[in-house]
């Protein structure tokens, strides 16, 4: 394949001074993963099945849905027949398969939650007997499932869900019912028009008593005709900011009956006579699934940001604008310091999040092993970590994707750049599976407890051992080595957490109860949790890069260290107010940091295109007119424009019907 | 009309302790404006012509376009026949008419730039004779025009435009030509399928010499058939993040001829023989139009943010979630401090931007009067002001609209909330008519020059007189009265600007030329310009609120002062690093500020719904399921969902074609 590559991009690639493949291995978290990924990409993408003749966004809603189903079926067949053998069952819904799915769907497949939630929940919540019944059918795609928990009236507060499942011992059935409008299930992906089964989370009533929320497998549409069953009301929730091919649906029940056996009974049972039996470890294991999903979201945040950075950096190497010097040609916009300031932090952050996500993933697996042995001591720490990392990574990623879009000016606003869709996808992950603010407050609760332990002279878990820094009430000594910056971030976090604890006490002294005092400290608590999370990311990124580059070639070590240093210095400057309050950093130190930051931008500049090339996204995955490997930016913008149905015919119906009568004064 | 209003909202309205109408007058910049606005709203909206049976976002691209044209014609007729009499010609493209247009189009009318750019440019750039020919036809909508300046390859750098207009004295015609792909006009609103005329900005060549860019009136489509003329290639640029009913188009020419008289000759002429004659004041007047457009964008940023705040605050009063206390009901989410933190700054910012925009508008009119008398001394200051205010107001507004969306959780992600569309519209204004970074650097250039004057002991214009603060090199004394905070912000701006000047000098000492040194200071210069702009907004907001509330009732004074104080304290906390560097603020002061901030949140809380009600948006303008006056949030979400074509029939074509074969193993 001989593709003409933009000359400026070619020159950039010649400038790259490091071994790109080594960096690809780092970003993929290992050589094996890279090789596996490439194998999967070849199988999934080389057939061309992922490519649309007309861009998705030009289709009507119904056409988009039908097209997404078409591609989902092709993709499912590939996953079922070829990919699962390579990745194994646990890759379901993993970032690796997700990265592939991105080539098929600009946002999301209507089958995604079948693979990502329905199947894993069957594995996690069904008895062996139930698994034997449902799992093979689900894996073979004989049935297609959704997962419905959130309702119109309740998302964050699960205990407040209103859908009821009332056991009727006469018929040995559960009666599902939606008593109010707010009890309608809302948001479940794949539910609107696709799934014929749905896992429904409902308040379980038996023998007149409520036992809280439990999951049920509910047939909602006829397997033969696809018609919703009587007593089931199901449909699409309406158009969304993004994820419009995810088929998000609503669902309500009118005294709808399902067999007793359809309650997922691994963690709790209802016997034939209606007796409720709880099995131990229910909550802890549910916890586990939640952490798993969050880890996945952290890694997705990293990958999507890496895509945006690839698009914006390549475009910035191709785009030339303005003439700061009358006699010189227009510079590539990547040569502007402000552009480097917008983009290089995105490259660094993509690595930071990918590395921290992977570290969290490994920590999670260790904890899972411990848990299987009955030890759940690490769970609160892991929960606190996964909460804040999910919050910060999705929020940072979304904000930086927007920054990449801004950096591409008007052309970034074209959907064909793919930047708007990347944003609309990632910004959704900021909210679902735990809202940003709610999650940071969960982390804050853990942090305040940890601080109380430190105050009481007790030992604490590793990620919060730095809290002892706050005990002295003295500013930490500033130094601008990486370790010094990280130490200062820890001092900031420790200082803020201890200040929060004091604020809570101060409020309580006025007679408030703990919960009111907590409430009046939440703005500070969110900030404290953010500082904690930032210090964890900084430390993990720094430690892991040293480990991961240990056997790398010299220039890879250099450029990777430049990136992590950029990340640390960037955040030190962003949080100068915090550092001035909790460390001995001086005005002079801050000026030196700013100089160093700008030097780093200049040092990274020649390798910028090499760094995004090393993320190794195929054009099918980037789906971007601005970011394709060949840099044919303007040609692609024009080619995409011509695909719009608005360019099918030169004169539209509305001219004759409205415009002409208007201009002729006859309307 | 008896509408059942949500009980919680009703209670909130009873709590409001101030005269709402007085606040409406303040937001509208005067009682007269409010009355005029209401009159216009009644004319434009009471017929119901603005309401769609199927939500715009559910239609296909073509249907959306045709529907937008339909509504544009209705709206144009109303504007032409009824509204212009009330507002006068100068209200064309003004925020007032724009606010009305918002009820007709969720984003933008394909006619908007006819009113907003085509007509004003005819007024500004045509000779009296030319005006007599074109203006009546344009005002009567006998012709519909677009304005094409930006090309695929050039936006910011206008001198780099490539489209040529070469004079041919033989035929007394200009030959328009697009020599390259990058010379294609791109983005012009209304151009894709609607306009039959277009003002084209092209490099003027006559007698073998280039005279730079000039505007031409170019017929592009046949008035009878609407077919593009031979030699004209025109179409839609493809789907965008927002503004998809704006009909943004591309346009290229293949040696396309127009009469000599179609050059807009107020500021420069080409005589029959090809002689180029320049009339004075060309650049200065173009400047004027640009400032006018920017002022409009500042006010639109304010209004759109006010809409988002209205939606999010009302929703937060209706939504209840979680149980911080086991025995109490779920609180309204507006009772969470973190929610107040997200929302109240949006209310304050909407006022701040509206007030600053209005102040800029009045300043602009004064300068315009001066200019007509030949005095252009105030122009550089006005240009610098309009640049940074456009940049900061559109950027702040977009960011806070997203914050409002986040505050509405998942439901904010529904297009029917209208928050995503508000964002996509405002974020576009961050880029067009001067990119954020480019504009702040223009302001920075003015600021550095002003600082050099201060250093040289010369006097400077009013908005930068504070620069003398930096001359002493001493930290300004902190005090937390409003004036003290504003003074400190000025010290921050002055400190940063003088530091930038020093950095430039430092670089030049190494042998760099000024432009290279400037380039290596741009990250700092952008930050300095931001600080300058913030101090201007803070001071203007504070001064003007005192003036505007002078004759208001006591409680209006109180609540308006609470809002402006919230704005000042919020930014002081956001910029604590700056204040620690450039003022004597202490750790204790910062803690006191944080306490004060939280007290203000609690004080504003009972009036929150009253404050957004006072923005006085009719439901037709808000177009939001979450923000309607009656608070029927869940009912409206469901009603909108049911309008989606995806809910037309229970089983889609793709079930039979793809899903069933897949589930039966036959695909």
XYZ file of N, CA and C in Angstrom, chain A residues 70-237:
504
model
N -26.295 -4.113 12.635
C -25.605 -4.865 11.575
C -24.135 -5.089 11.947
N -23.477 -4.006 12.328
C -22.065 -4.134 12.648
C -21.830 -4.928 13.929
N -22.758 -4.788 14.877
C -22.627 -5.549 16.124
C -22.649 -7.039 15.825
N -23.507 -7.418 14.892
C -23.608 -8.834 14.567
C -22.319 -9.331 13.916
N -21.794 -8.524 12.998
C -20.514 -8.900 12.381
C -19.430 -8.998 13.450
N -19.389 -7.965 14.284
C -18.342 -7.928 15.305
C -18.493 -9.072 16.307
N -19.737 -9.374 16.688
C -19.974 -10.466 17.642
C -19.484 -11.788 17.084
N -19.737 -11.968 15.789
C -19.312 -13.214 15.169
C -17.794 -13.318 15.219
N -17.126 -12.189 14.961
C -15.658 -12.200 15.023
C -15.192 -12.484 16.451
N -15.830 -11.824 17.421
C -15.448 -12.038 18.818
C -15.647 -13.499 19.196
N -16.833 -14.017 18.861
C -17.211 -15.372 19.260
C -16.312 -16.405 18.584
N -16.112 -16.237 17.295
C -15.424 -17.277 16.538
C -13.910 -17.189 16.575
N -13.399 -15.964 16.765
C -11.953 -15.848 16.635
C -11.253 -15.177 17.809
N -11.844 -14.096 18.305
C -11.089 -13.320 19.297
C -11.071 -13.961 20.674
N -12.209 -14.559 21.087
C -12.280 -15.087 22.449
C -11.222 -16.149 22.693
N -10.907 -16.885 21.648
C -9.866 -17.904 21.754
C -8.542 -17.273 22.167
N -8.292 -16.082 21.611
C -7.023 -15.405 21.899
C -7.041 -14.731 23.264
N -8.155 -14.052 23.564
C -8.153 -13.219 24.779
C -8.646 -13.963 26.003
N -9.442 -14.998 25.812
C -10.043 -15.669 26.962
C -11.258 -14.904 27.449
N -12.036 -15.579 28.249
C -13.332 -15.061 28.683
C -13.212 -13.756 29.457
N -12.124 -13.609 30.187
C -12.068 -12.438 31.077
C -11.815 -11.130 30.326
N -11.532 -11.239 29.045
C -11.334 -10.004 28.280
C -12.657 -9.354 27.889
N -13.770 -10.046 28.193
C -15.085 -9.449 27.949
C -15.160 -8.051 28.518
N -15.489 -7.131 27.676
C -15.637 -5.760 28.177
C -14.322 -5.143 28.598
N -13.211 -5.759 28.254
C -11.919 -5.196 28.649
C -11.543 -4.082 27.676
N -10.621 -3.212 28.105
C -10.212 -2.122 27.221
C -9.661 -2.632 25.890
N -9.085 -3.815 25.889
C -8.501 -4.329 24.655
C -9.587 -4.576 23.601
N -10.632 -5.327 23.988
C -11.707 -5.574 23.032
C -12.474 -4.288 22.744
N -12.560 -3.459 23.724
C -13.241 -2.180 23.555
C -12.531 -1.342 22.477
N -11.215 -1.352 22.533
C -10.417 -0.603 21.551
C -10.747 -1.092 20.149
N -10.977 -2.376 20.023
C -11.329 -2.939 18.731
C -12.739 -2.504 18.337
N -13.629 -2.599 19.309
C -15.023 -2.225 19.042
C -15.109 -0.785 18.550
N -14.172 0.048 19.021
C -14.172 1.453 18.607
C -14.046 1.598 17.098
N -13.436 0.626 16.462
C -13.291 0.710 15.011
C -14.624 0.447 14.329
N -15.492 -0.287 15.022
C -16.784 -0.622 14.433
C -17.846 0.431 14.734
N -17.708 1.053 15.905
C -18.743 1.995 16.339
C -18.064 3.269 16.771
N -18.486 4.396 16.213
C -17.846 5.624 16.662
C -18.101 5.806 18.146
N -19.292 5.467 18.628
C -19.404 5.454 20.093
C -19.541 4.045 20.644
N -20.745 3.500 20.713
C -20.896 2.241 21.447
C -21.812 1.290 20.692
N -21.519 0.019 20.802
C -22.365 -1.021 20.233
C -23.570 -1.276 21.131
N -24.750 -1.533 20.530
C -25.903 -1.916 21.358
C -25.693 -3.256 22.069
N -24.674 -4.005 21.661
C -24.378 -5.286 22.329
C -23.364 -5.117 23.455
N -22.819 -3.904 23.608
C -21.686 -3.771 24.526
C -22.018 -4.239 25.934
N -23.207 -3.898 26.406
C -23.496 -4.284 27.790
C -23.901 -5.744 27.900
N -24.245 -6.351 26.786
C -24.397 -7.806 26.817
C -23.063 -8.429 27.229
N -22.006 -7.995 26.529
C -20.673 -8.524 26.836
C -20.116 -7.944 28.126
N -20.395 -6.659 28.349
C -19.736 -5.954 29.439
C -20.430 -6.092 30.784
N -21.734 -6.344 30.814
C -22.454 -6.421 32.092
C -23.306 -7.685 32.235
N -24.040 -8.042 31.186
C -24.971 -9.175 31.303
C -24.199 -10.470 31.597
N -23.223 -10.762 30.747
C -22.434 -11.980 30.928
C -21.663 -11.972 32.258
N -20.910 -10.907 32.565
C -20.191 -10.905 33.849
C -21.118 -11.032 35.064
N -22.323 -10.468 34.977
C -23.223 -10.570 36.128
C -23.736 -12.011 36.277
N -23.977 -12.671 35.146
C -24.358 -14.081 35.229
C -23.243 -14.867 35.919
N -22.009 -14.575 35.519
C -20.868 -15.268 36.136
C -20.779 -14.942 37.621
N -21.009 -13.684 37.953
C -20.806 -13.262 39.337
C -21.970 -13.528 40.273
N -23.200 -13.565 39.775
C -24.360 -13.567 40.667
C -25.213 -14.834 40.574
N -24.895 -15.729 39.618
C -25.711 -16.940 39.480
C -25.091 -18.121 40.212
N -25.944 -19.032 40.664
C -25.452 -20.308 41.190
C -24.905 -21.114 40.009
N -24.188 -22.174 40.317
C -23.606 -23.021 39.269
C -24.710 -23.543 38.348
N -25.811 -23.942 38.956
C -26.942 -24.471 38.205
C -27.505 -23.406 37.247
N -27.658 -22.210 37.790
C -28.175 -21.114 36.962
C -27.205 -20.761 35.836
N -25.915 -20.741 36.178
C -24.907 -20.476 35.150
C -25.002 -21.478 34.015
N -25.185 -22.762 34.380
C -25.271 -23.807 33.363
C -26.438 -23.545 32.421
N -27.489 -22.962 32.967
C -28.642 -22.681 32.135
C -28.435 -21.457 31.219
N -27.879 -20.365 31.810
C -27.866 -19.091 31.087
C -26.572 -18.789 30.341
N -25.448 -19.188 30.938
C -24.174 -18.732 30.380
C -23.928 -19.202 28.943
N -24.128 -20.510 28.657
C -23.869 -20.935 27.270
C -24.750 -20.194 26.269
N -25.996 -19.992 26.607
C -26.899 -19.285 25.688
C -26.434 -17.834 25.472
N -25.966 -17.218 26.556
C -25.498 -15.828 26.443
C -24.206 -15.757 25.630
N -23.309 -16.687 25.888
C -22.027 -16.661 25.178
C -22.215 -16.973 23.697
N -23.153 -17.861 23.411
C -23.439 -18.195 22.016
C -24.302 -17.123 21.340
N -24.675 -16.100 22.106
C -25.542 -15.034 21.585
C -26.895 -15.584 21.133
N -27.351 -16.631 21.795
C -28.715 -17.095 21.523
C -29.715 -16.172 22.201
N -29.255 -15.573 23.271
C -30.052 -14.519 23.905
C -29.170 -13.278 24.024
N -29.813 -12.129 24.039
C -29.060 -10.876 24.159
C -29.592 -10.130 25.373
N -28.676 -9.775 26.260
C -29.109 -9.239 27.541
C -28.697 -7.800 27.787
N -29.471 -7.157 28.651
C -29.123 -5.818 29.134
C -29.043 -5.879 30.664
N -28.672 -4.781 31.271
C -28.560 -4.727 32.738
C -29.224 -3.435 33.215
N -30.345 -3.561 33.925
C -31.123 -2.381 34.288
C -31.149 -2.172 35.793
N -30.455 -1.166 36.227
C -30.436 -0.831 37.654
C -30.992 0.569 37.863
N -30.346 1.556 37.252
C -30.750 2.950 37.417
C -32.212 3.164 37.001
N -32.909 4.001 37.763
C -34.292 4.356 37.408
C -34.385 5.846 37.121
N -35.496 6.273 36.599
C -35.679 7.703 36.335
C -35.395 8.519 37.589
N -35.833 8.011 38.734
C -35.723 8.785 39.969
C -34.487 8.487 40.809
N -33.777 7.406 40.506
C -32.632 7.060 41.350
C -31.470 6.478 40.551
N -30.289 7.095 40.755
C -29.078 6.565 40.148
C -28.063 6.289 41.231
N -27.573 7.364 41.855
C -26.565 7.251 42.899
C -27.056 6.418 44.084
N -28.271 6.672 44.497
C -28.775 6.074 45.745
C -29.541 4.787 45.422
N -28.817 3.676 45.416
C -29.395 2.403 44.972
C -30.467 1.915 45.939
N -30.270 2.194 47.212
C -31.283 1.768 48.173
C -32.647 2.406 47.895
N -32.627 3.494 47.174
C -33.877 4.195 46.879
C -34.628 3.656 45.666
N -34.103 2.631 45.005
C -34.790 2.076 43.833
C -36.207 1.659 44.213
N -37.135 1.831 43.261
C -38.553 1.616 43.590
C -39.161 0.375 42.949
N -38.524 -0.155 41.906
C -39.070 -1.351 41.258
C -39.154 -2.481 42.289
N -40.288 -3.170 42.312
C -40.452 -4.240 43.308
C -40.523 -5.607 42.631
N -40.015 -6.603 43.353
C -40.147 -8.014 42.942
C -40.759 -8.732 44.140
N -42.049 -9.022 44.059
C -42.763 -9.586 45.206
C -43.010 -11.083 44.974
N -42.569 -11.874 45.926
C -42.677 -13.335 45.736
C -44.098 -13.819 46.015
N -44.587 -14.654 45.104
C -45.917 -15.250 45.259
C -45.750 -16.752 45.403
N -45.838 -17.285 46.635
C -45.583 -18.723 46.856
C -46.635 -19.608 46.200
N -47.806 -19.077 45.935
C -48.870 -19.833 45.268
C -48.378 -20.393 43.935
N -47.801 -19.487 43.158
C -47.386 -19.878 41.802
C -45.878 -20.038 41.709
N -45.193 -19.792 42.821
C -43.721 -19.798 42.825
C -43.147 -18.859 41.757
N -43.666 -17.654 41.825
C -43.204 -16.637 40.872
C -42.881 -15.332 41.609
N -42.047 -14.530 40.962
C -41.896 -13.149 41.407
C -42.781 -12.256 40.537
N -43.414 -11.295 41.190
C -44.219 -10.331 40.447
C -43.428 -9.022 40.390
N -42.985 -8.660 39.185
C -42.234 -7.402 39.017
C -43.218 -6.272 38.763
N -42.966 -5.147 39.447
C -43.893 -4.044 39.281
C -43.175 -2.697 39.396
N -43.645 -1.746 38.596
C -43.119 -0.376 38.631
C -44.221 0.508 39.178
N -44.161 0.839 40.462
C -45.291 1.519 41.089
C -45.452 2.985 40.686
N -44.387 3.617 40.194
C -44.435 5.056 39.903
C -43.715 5.337 38.587
N -43.876 6.555 38.090
C -43.119 6.957 36.905
C -41.622 6.953 37.205
N -41.259 7.436 38.402
C -39.836 7.506 38.750
C -39.206 6.128 38.923
N -40.038 5.097 39.009
C -39.488 3.743 39.166
C -39.139 3.110 37.817
N -39.459 3.775 36.717
C -39.087 3.242 35.402
C -37.570 3.082 35.334
N -37.144 1.908 34.872
C -35.717 1.740 34.593
C -35.348 2.687 33.460
N -34.161 3.239 33.492
C -33.763 4.282 32.551
C -32.262 4.194 32.317
N -31.830 4.262 31.109
C -30.412 4.310 30.719
C -29.813 2.988 30.273
N -30.408 1.851 30.625
C -29.719 0.586 30.367
C -29.361 0.449 28.888
N -28.069 0.257 28.595
C -27.581 0.102 27.220
C -28.093 -1.193 26.612
N -28.480 -1.137 25.345
C -28.946 -2.332 24.641
C -30.395 -2.676 24.909
N -31.006 -1.940 25.832
C -32.372 -2.281 26.253
C -33.445 -1.720 25.313
N -33.200 -0.562 24.772
C -34.224 0.166 24.027
C -34.905 -0.657 22.961
N -34.125 -1.305 22.103
C -34.704 -2.082 21.010
C -34.050 -3.436 20.780
N -32.952 -3.717 21.478
C -32.123 -4.864 21.095
C -32.319 -6.110 21.957
N -32.218 -5.949 23.277
C -32.138 -7.110 24.167
C -33.466 -7.851 24.248
N -33.390 -9.179 24.419
C -34.610 -9.908 24.750
C -34.625 -10.376 26.210
N -33.505 -10.201 26.881
C -33.449 -10.472 28.318
C -32.858 -9.258 29.016
N -33.180 -9.135 30.281
C -32.604 -8.016 31.022
C -32.418 -8.422 32.476
N -31.246 -8.152 32.989
C -31.069 -8.301 34.436
C -31.657 -7.055 35.080
N -32.633 -7.269 35.959
C -33.344 -6.162 36.586
C -33.043 -6.158 38.083
N -32.604 -5.024 38.575
C -32.353 -4.887 40.014
C -33.625 -4.324 40.654
N -34.176 -5.074 41.613
C -35.458 -4.670 42.206
C -35.457 -4.932 43.706
N -36.341 -4.227 44.401
C -36.526 -4.448 45.845
C -37.266 -5.779 46.019
N -36.631 -6.694 46.714
C -37.207 -8.029 46.897
C -38.153 -8.058 48.112
N -39.404 -8.424 47.876
C -40.378 -8.600 48.959
C -40.775 -10.072 49.037
N -40.715 -10.638 50.228
C -41.273 -11.975 50.419
C -41.809 -12.067 51.838
N -42.879 -12.782 51.980
C -43.551 -12.883 53.279
C -43.761 -11.504 53.902
N -44.114 -10.546 53.044
C -44.446 -9.209 53.540
C -43.266 -8.373 53.977
N -42.064 -8.865 53.736
C -40.897 -8.108 54.199
C -39.984 -7.727 53.040
N -39.399 -6.535 53.106
C -38.466 -6.102 52.064
C -37.044 -6.517 52.444
N -36.348 -7.131 51.511
C -34.959 -7.550 51.774
C -33.944 -6.759 50.957
N -34.349 -5.607 50.462
C -33.410 -4.788 49.701
C -33.296 -5.228 48.251
N -32.361 -4.579 47.524
C -32.279 -4.812 46.076
C -31.563 -6.120 45.748
N -32.106 -6.819 44.763
C -31.535 -8.075 44.266
C -31.701 -8.119 42.754
N -30.818 -8.862 42.080
C -30.907 -8.966 40.621
C -31.743 -10.166 40.154
N -32.491 -9.950 39.074
C -33.351 -10.996 38.496
C -33.099 -11.046 36.983
N -33.131 -12.258 36.437
C -33.050 -12.375 34.972
C -34.468 -12.360 34.419
N -34.750 -11.373 33.588
C -36.126 -11.151 33.164
C -36.232 -11.228 31.630
N -37.033 -12.175 31.126
C -37.286 -12.175 29.685
C -38.210 -11.006 29.361
N -37.799 -10.168 28.422
C -38.629 -8.988 28.150
C -39.240 -9.002 26.755
N -38.575 -9.693 25.824
C -39.123 -9.755 24.471
C -39.151 -11.206 24.011
N -40.121 -11.522 23.181
C -40.262 -12.855 22.631
C -39.038 -13.199 21.764
N -38.436 -14.362 22.006
C -37.232 -14.709 21.249
C -37.521 -14.886 19.762
N -38.749 -15.241 19.446
C -39.086 -15.466 18.033
C -39.529 -14.180 17.329
N -40.419 -13.448 17.974
C -41.003 -12.269 17.298
C -40.371 -10.949 17.719
N -39.650 -10.963 18.859
C -39.035 -9.754 19.433
C -40.078 -8.783 19.993
N -41.346 -9.143 19.992
C -42.368 -8.276 20.578
C -42.201 -8.263 22.105
N -42.308 -7.099 22.732
C -42.271 -7.073 24.207
C -43.427 -7.903 24.776
N -43.195 -8.585 25.864
C -44.249 -9.394 26.487
C -45.312 -8.493 27.128
N -46.542 -8.977 27.214
C -47.568 -8.206 27.925
C -47.108 -7.928 29.363
N -47.341 -6.718 29.818
C -46.894 -6.357 31.162
C -45.517 -5.705 31.170
N -44.863 -5.701 30.001
C -43.540 -5.075 29.881
C -43.659 -3.860 28.966
N -43.207 -2.704 29.442
C -43.176 -1.525 28.588
C -41.707 -1.169 28.412
N -41.247 -1.148 27.179
C -39.814 -0.946 26.946
C -39.621 -0.073 25.709
N -38.582 0.753 25.712
C -38.326 1.613 24.558
C -37.045 2.410 24.733
N -36.817 3.305 23.793
C -35.600 4.126 23.759
C -35.784 5.384 24.617
N -34.733 5.804 25.330
C -34.875 6.955 26.233
C -34.832 8.306 25.518
